[in-house]
CSV table of C-alpha atoms in Angstrom, one decimal:
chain,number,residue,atom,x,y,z
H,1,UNK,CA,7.4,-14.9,-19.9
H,2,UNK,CA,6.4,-11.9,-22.0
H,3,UNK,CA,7.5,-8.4,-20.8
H,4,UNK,CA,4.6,-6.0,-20.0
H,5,UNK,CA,4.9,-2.0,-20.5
H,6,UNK,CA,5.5,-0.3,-17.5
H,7,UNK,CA,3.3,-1.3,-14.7
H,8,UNK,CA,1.1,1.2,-12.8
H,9,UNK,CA,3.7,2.9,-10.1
H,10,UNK,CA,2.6,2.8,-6.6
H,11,UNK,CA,1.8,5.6,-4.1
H,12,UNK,CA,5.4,5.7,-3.1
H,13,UNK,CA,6.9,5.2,-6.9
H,14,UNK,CA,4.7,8.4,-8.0
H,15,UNK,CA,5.9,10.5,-5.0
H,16,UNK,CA,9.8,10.1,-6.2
H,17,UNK,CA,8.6,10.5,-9.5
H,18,UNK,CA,6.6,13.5,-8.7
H,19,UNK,CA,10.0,14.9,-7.1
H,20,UNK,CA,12.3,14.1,-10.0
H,21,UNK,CA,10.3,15.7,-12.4
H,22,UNK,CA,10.4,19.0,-10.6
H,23,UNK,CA,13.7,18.7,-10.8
H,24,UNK,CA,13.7,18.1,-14.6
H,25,UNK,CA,11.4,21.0,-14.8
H,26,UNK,CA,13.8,23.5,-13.1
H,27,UNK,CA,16.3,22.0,-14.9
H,28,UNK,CA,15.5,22.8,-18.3
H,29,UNK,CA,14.4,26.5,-17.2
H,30,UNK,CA,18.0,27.1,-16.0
H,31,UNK,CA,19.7,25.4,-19.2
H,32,UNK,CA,17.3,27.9,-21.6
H,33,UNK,CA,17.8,30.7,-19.2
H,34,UNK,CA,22.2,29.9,-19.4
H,35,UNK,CA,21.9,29.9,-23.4
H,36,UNK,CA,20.3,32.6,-23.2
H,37,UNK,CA,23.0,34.9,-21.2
H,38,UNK,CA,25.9,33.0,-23.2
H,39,UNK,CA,27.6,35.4,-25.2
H,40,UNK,CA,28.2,35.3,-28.8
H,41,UNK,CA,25.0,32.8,-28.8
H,42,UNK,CA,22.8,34.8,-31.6
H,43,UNK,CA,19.3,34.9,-30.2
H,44,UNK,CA,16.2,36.5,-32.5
H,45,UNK,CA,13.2,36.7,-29.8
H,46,UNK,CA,15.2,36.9,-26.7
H,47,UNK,CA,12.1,38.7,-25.7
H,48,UNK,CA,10.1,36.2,-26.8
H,49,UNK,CA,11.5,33.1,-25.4
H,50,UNK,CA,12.1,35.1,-22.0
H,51,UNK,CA,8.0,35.6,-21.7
H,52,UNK,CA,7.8,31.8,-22.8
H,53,UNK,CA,10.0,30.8,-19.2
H,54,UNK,CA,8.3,33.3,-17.6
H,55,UNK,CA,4.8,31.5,-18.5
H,56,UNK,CA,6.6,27.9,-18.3
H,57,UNK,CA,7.6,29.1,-14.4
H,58,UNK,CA,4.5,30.1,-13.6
H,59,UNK,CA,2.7,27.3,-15.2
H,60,UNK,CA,5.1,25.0,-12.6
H,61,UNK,CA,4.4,27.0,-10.0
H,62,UNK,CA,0.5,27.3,-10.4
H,63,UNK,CA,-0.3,23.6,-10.9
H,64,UNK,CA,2.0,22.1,-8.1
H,65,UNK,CA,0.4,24.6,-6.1
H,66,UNK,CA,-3.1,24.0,-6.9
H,67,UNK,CA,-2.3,19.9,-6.6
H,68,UNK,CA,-0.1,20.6,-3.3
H,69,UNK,CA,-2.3,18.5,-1.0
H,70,UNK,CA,-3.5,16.0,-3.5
H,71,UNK,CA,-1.4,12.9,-3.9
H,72,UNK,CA,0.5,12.2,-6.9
H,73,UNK,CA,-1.1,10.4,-10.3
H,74,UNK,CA,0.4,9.5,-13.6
H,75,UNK,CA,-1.8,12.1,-15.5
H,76,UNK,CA,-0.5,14.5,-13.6
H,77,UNK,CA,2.8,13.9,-14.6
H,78,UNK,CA,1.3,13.4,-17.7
H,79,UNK,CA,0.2,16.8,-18.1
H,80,UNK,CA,3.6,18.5,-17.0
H,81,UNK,CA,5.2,16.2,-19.8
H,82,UNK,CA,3.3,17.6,-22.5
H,83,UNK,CA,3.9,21.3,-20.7
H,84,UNK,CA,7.8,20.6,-21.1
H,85,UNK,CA,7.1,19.4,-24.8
H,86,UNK,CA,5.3,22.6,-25.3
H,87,UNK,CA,8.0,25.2,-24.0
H,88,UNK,CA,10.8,23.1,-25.4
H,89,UNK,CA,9.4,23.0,-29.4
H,90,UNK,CA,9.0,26.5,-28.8
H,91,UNK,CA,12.0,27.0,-27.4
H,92,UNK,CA,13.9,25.3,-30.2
H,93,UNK,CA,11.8,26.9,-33.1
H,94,UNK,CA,13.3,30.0,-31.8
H,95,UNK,CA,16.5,29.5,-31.3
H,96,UNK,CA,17.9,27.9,-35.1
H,97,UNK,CA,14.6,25.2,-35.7
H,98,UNK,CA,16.7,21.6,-36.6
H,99,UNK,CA,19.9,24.1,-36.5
H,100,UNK,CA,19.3,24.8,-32.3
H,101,UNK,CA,21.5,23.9,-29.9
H,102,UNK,CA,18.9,23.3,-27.7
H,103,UNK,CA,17.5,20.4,-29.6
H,104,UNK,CA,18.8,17.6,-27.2
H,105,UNK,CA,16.6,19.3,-24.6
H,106,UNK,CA,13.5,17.0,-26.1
H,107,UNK,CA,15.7,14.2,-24.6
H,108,UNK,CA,14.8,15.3,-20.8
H,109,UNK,CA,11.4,14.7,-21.6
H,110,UNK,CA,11.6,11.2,-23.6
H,111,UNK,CA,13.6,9.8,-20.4
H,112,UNK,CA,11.5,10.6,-18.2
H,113,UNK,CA,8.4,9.5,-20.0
H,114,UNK,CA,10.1,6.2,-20.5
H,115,UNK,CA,11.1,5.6,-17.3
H,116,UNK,CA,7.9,6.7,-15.4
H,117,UNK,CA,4.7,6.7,-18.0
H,118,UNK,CA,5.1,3.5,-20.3
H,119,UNK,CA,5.7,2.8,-24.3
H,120,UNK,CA,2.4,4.3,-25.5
H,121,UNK,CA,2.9,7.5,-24.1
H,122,UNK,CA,6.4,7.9,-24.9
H,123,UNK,CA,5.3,7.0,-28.8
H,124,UNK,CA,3.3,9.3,-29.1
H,125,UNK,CA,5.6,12.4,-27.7
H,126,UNK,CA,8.1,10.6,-29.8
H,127,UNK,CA,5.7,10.9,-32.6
H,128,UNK,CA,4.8,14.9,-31.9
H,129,UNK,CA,8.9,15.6,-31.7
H,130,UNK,CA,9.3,14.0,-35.0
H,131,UNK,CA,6.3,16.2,-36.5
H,132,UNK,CA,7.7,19.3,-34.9
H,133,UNK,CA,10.8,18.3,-36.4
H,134,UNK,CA,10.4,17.8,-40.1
H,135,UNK,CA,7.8,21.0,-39.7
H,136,UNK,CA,10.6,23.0,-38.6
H,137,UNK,CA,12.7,21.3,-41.5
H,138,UNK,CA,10.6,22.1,-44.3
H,139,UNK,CA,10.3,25.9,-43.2
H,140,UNK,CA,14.1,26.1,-43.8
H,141,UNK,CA,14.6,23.7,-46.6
H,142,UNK,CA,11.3,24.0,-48.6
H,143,UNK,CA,10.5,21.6,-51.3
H,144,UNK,CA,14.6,20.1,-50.9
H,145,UNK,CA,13.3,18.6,-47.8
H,146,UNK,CA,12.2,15.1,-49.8
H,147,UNK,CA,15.4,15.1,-51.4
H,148,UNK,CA,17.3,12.1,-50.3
H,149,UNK,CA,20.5,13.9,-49.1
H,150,UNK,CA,18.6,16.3,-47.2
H,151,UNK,CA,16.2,13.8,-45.5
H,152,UNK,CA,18.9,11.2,-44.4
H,153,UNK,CA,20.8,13.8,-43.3
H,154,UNK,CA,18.4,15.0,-40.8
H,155,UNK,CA,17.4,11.9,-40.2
H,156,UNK,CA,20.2,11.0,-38.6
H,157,UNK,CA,20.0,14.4,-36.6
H,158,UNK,CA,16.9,13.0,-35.0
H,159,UNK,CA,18.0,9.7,-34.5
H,160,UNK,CA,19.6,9.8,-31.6
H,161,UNK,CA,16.0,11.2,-30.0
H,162,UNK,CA,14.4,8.0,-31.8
H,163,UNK,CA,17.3,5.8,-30.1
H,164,UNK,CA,17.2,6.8,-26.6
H,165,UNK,CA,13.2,6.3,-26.5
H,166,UNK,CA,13.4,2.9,-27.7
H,167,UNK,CA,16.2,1.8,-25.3
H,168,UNK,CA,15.1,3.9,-22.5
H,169,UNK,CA,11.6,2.1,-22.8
H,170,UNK,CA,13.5,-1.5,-23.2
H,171,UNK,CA,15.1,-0.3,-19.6
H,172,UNK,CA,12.0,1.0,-18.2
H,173,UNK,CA,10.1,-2.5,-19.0
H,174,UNK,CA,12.9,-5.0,-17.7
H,175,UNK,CA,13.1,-2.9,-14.2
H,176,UNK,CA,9.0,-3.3,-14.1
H,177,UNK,CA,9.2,-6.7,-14.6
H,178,UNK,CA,11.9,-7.4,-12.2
H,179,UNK,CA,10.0,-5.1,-10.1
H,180,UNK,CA,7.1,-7.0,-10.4
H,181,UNK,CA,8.9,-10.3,-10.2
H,182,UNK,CA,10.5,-9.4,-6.8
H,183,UNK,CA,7.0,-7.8,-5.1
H,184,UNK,CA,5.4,-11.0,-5.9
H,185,UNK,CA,7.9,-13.2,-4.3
H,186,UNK,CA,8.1,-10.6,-1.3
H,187,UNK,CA,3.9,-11.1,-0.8
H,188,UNK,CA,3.7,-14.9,-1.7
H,189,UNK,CA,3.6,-17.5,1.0
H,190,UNK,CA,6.1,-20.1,-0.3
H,191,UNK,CA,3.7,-23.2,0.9
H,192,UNK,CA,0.5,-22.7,-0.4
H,193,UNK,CA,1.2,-20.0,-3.0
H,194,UNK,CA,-1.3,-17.6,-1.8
H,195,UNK,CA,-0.7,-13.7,-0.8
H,196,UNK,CA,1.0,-13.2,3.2
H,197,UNK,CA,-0.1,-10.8,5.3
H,198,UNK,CA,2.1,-8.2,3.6
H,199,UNK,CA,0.1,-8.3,0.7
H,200,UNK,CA,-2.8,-8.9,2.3
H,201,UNK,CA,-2.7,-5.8,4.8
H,202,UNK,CA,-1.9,-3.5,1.7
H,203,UNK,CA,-5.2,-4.8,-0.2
H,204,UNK,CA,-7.0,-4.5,3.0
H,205,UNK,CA,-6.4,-1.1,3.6
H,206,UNK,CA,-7.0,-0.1,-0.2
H,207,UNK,CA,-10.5,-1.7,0.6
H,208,UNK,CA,-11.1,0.0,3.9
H,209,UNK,CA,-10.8,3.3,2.1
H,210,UNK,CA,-13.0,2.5,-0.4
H,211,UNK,CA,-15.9,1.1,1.6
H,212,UNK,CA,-15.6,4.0,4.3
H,213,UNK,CA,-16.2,6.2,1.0
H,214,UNK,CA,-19.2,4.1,-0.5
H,215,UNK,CA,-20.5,2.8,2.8
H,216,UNK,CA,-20.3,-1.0,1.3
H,217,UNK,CA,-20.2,-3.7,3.8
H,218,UNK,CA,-17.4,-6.0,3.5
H,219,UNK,CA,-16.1,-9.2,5.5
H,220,UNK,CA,-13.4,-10.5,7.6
H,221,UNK,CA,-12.8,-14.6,8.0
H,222,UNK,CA,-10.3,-16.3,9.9
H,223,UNK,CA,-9.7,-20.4,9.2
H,224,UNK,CA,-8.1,-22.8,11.1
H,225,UNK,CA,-7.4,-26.4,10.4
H,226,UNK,CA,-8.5,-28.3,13.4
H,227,UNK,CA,-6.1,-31.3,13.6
H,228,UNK,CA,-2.7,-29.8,12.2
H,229,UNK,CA,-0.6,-31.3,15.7
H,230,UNK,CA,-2.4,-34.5,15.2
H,231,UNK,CA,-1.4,-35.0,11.7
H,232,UNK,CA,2.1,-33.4,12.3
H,233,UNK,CA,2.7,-35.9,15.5
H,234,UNK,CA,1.3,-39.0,13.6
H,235,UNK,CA,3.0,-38.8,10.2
H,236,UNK,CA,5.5,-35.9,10.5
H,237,UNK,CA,5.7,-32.3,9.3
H,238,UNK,CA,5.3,-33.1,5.3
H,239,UNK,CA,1.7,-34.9,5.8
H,240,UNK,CA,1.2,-31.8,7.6
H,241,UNK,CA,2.2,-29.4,4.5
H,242,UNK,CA,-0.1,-31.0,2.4
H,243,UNK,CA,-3.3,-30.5,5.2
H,244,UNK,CA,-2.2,-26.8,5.1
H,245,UNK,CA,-1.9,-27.1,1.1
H,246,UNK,CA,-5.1,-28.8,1.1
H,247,UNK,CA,-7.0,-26.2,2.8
H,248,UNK,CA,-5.5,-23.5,1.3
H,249,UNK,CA,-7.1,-25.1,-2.2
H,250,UNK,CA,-10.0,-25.9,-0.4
H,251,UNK,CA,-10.8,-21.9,0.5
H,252,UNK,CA,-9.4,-20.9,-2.6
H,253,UNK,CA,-12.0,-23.5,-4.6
H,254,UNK,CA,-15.0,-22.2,-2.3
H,255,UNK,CA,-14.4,-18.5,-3.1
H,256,UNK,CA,-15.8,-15.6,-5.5
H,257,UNK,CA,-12.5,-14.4,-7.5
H,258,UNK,CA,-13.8,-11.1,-5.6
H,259,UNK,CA,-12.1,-12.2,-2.6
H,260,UNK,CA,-8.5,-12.3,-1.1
H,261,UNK,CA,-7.3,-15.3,0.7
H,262,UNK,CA,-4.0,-15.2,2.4
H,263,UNK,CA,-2.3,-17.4,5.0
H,264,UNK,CA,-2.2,-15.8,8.5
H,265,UNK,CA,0.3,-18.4,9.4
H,266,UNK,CA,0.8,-21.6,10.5
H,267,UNK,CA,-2.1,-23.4,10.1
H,268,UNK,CA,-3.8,-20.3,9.8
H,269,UNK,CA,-5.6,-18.4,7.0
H,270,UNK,CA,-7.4,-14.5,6.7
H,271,UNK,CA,-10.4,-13.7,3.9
H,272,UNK,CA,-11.3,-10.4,3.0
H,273,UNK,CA,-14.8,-10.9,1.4
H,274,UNK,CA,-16.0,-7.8,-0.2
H,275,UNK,CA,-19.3,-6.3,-1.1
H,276,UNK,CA,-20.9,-9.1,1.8
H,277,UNK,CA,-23.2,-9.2,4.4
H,278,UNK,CA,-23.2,-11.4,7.6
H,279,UNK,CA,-25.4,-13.9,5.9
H,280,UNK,CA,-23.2,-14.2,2.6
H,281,UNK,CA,-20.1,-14.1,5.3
H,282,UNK,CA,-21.7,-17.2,6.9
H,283,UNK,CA,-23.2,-19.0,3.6
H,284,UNK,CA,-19.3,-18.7,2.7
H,285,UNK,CA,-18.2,-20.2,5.9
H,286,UNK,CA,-20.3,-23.1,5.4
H,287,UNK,CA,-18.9,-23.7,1.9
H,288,UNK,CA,-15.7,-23.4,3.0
H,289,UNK,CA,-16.2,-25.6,5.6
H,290,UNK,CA,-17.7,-28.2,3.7
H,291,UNK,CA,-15.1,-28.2,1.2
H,292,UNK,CA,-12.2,-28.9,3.7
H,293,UNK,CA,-14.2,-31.8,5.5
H,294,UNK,CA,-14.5,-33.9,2.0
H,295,UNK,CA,-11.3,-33.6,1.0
H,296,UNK,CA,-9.0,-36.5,1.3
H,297,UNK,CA,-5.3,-36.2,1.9
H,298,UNK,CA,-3.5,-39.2,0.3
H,299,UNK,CA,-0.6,-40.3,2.2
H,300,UNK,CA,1.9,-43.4,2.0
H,301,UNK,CA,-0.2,-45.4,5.1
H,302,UNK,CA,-3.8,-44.2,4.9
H,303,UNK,CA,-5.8,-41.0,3.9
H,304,UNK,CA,-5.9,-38.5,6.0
H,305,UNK,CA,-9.1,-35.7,6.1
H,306,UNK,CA,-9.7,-32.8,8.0
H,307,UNK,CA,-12.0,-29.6,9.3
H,308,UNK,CA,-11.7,-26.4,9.8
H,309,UNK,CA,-13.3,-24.1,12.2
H,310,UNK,CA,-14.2,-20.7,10.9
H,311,UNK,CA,-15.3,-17.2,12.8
H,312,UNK,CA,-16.4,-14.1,11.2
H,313,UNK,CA,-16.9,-10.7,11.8
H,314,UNK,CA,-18.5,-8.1,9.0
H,315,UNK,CA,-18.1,-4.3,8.5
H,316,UNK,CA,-19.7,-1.8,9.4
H,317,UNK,CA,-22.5,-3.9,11.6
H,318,UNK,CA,-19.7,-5.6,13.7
H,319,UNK,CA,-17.0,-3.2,13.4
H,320,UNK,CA,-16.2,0.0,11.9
H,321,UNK,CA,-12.4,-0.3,12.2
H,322,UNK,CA,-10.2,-2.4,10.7
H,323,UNK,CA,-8.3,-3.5,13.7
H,324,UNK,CA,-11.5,-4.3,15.5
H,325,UNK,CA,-12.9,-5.8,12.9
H,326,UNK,CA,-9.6,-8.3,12.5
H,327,UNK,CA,-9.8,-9.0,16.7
H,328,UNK,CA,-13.4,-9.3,16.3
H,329,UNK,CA,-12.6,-12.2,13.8
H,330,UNK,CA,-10.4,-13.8,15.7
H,331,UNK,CA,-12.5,-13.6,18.9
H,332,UNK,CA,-15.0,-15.4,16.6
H,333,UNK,CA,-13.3,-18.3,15.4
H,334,UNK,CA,-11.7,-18.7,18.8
H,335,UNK,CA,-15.3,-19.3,20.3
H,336,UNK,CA,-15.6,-22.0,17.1
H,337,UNK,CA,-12.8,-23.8,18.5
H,338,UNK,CA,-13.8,-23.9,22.3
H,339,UNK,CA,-17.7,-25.4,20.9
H,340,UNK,CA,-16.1,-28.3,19.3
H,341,UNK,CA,-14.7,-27.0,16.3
H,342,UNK,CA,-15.8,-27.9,12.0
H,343,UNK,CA,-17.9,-25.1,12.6
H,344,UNK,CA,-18.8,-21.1,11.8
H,345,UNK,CA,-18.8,-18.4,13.9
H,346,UNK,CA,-20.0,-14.9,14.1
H,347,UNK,CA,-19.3,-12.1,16.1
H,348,UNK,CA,-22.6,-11.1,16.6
H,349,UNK,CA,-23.0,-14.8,17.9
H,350,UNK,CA,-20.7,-14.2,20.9
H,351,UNK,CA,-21.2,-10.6,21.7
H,352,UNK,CA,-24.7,-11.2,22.4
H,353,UNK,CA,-24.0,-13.3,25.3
């Protein structure tokens, strides 16, 4: 399976991100301010590079403050990346250019960027350093720069930068896709391969959010197969897999890619239908519907089929929470069940009477 760049981090992931690059940030103001106060340490612009923390602290300061109640986002971190890049070059070109002890301090920055905001960004701050680098290098070595001695020899000065980009990214990719790999295990039902409700509940409440801010109706569907304890009773619990596998595809052949399926359990299953009204809720019902009753279930003795009953409830005209909206649902495909079942339900059906 091919490896993918760092994924997008989550809400959570950014947070501790967020964190550990303050840290970083700090950080690399106390390790310029300790060179600065180290003795015998020759420094040119000590006035200079003082103003330049003094602007880099300020700058730290100023934007978390301004972003204090606004939640974490990879272009934010962006942003402070390139700030760090900033004070550090100038930092560096101050303090001996390719000759500075404070060279490694680039590597704070490549980490992190590995770690947190994927291969392409990393590249190209890899790409600035090493411009910054050979600019620095000609100022000092003129012409003599292009000689082959010179250039290999700082060359393999800036290796090491090159080096721990390019492994750190390697690292960075293999924990996303193990990361990845686990979190899909961790929302997959193992049965019918669709999302459980852990997954599920997290997409449903990216969705709520978004509707509430567009005002775009959306729909919730429960399904359940009818005859599950017939079929389980008659020919045992693995007929009975393949009904709940066999409804499962049914939904999931019935459904616009827009929408989530997920099992609710047992014999049990939850649609999020978005961007639909009560009458698109119900024209999916019926497809739904229709699609479970003509599918046959081969088994060793006979084929078996089945139905499912269906209720329905839609945001914002039946509900305008979530939770109600979800009981709602349920209410509605209980009343399918009770008027015979193979059937679709509303809520608005119900609560009118």
């Amino acid at each position: 399976m091919k490896k993918r760049d760092v994924a997008a981090p989550d809400p959570v992931e950014l947070t501790g991100f967020n964190r550990t690059l303050a840290e970083i940030e700090w950080l690399l103001l106390v390790l310029v301010l300790v060179y600065l106060v180290v003795p015998d340490e020759p420094v040119e612009q000590t006035l200079g590079i003082a103003a330049a923390i003094a602007v880099f602290a300020v700058f730290i300061l100023g934007f978390r403050y301004l972003n204090l109640f606004t939640l974490p986002a990879r272009w934010k971190l962006t942003i402070e990346t390139w700030a760090m890049l900033t004070f550090t070059a100038f930092v560096v070109w101050h303090t001996g250019k390719v000759d500075s002890p404070l060279i490694s301090l680039f590597l704070l920055v490549i980490v992190f960027s590995a770690l947190t905001l994927g291969k392409l960004i990393t590249l190209l701050e890899v790409g600035l350093i090493a411009s910054f680098y050979l600019l620095a290098a000609y100022t000092i070595e003129g012409t003599e720069l292009f000689a082959y001695s010179t250039f290999s020899r700082l060359m393999l000065v800036f290796a090491p930068v090159a080096l721990v980009a390019y492994v750190t990214s390697l690292i960075a990719s293999d924990m996303s896709f193990s990361r990845n790999f686990v979190q899909r295990l961790s929302e997959t039902d193992d049965l019918t391969g669709l999302p459980n409700m852990r997954a599920f509940s997290a997409a449903l409440a990216r969705h709520k959010q978004a509707a509430a801010l567009q005002a775009r109706p959306f729909g919730l569907m429960m399904v359940d197969a009818d005859n599950l304890k017939e079929v389980n009773d008659r020919y045992g619990h693995s007929v009975g897999n393949q009904v709940i596998r066999a409804v499962a595809e049914g939904i999931r052949r019935s459904i616009r890619t827009a929408d989530l399926v997920a099992r609710y359990g047992g014999d049990e299953f939850i649609l999020l239908l978005p961007e639909t009204t009560e009458q698109d809720a119900r024209e999916a019902g019926e497809r739904i519907r229709a699609m479970v009753a003509n599918t046959l279930i081969d088994t060793r003795e006979d084929a078996v089929t089945t139905t499912v009953s269906i209720g329905y409830a839609t945001y914002p005209s039946m509900a305008t929470d979530v939770d109600d909206l979800m009981v709602r649902a349920d209410e509605a495909l209980y009343a399918s069940k009770h008027a015979g079942r193979n059937r679709v339900v509303a809520y608005s059906e119900i609560s009118k009477r």
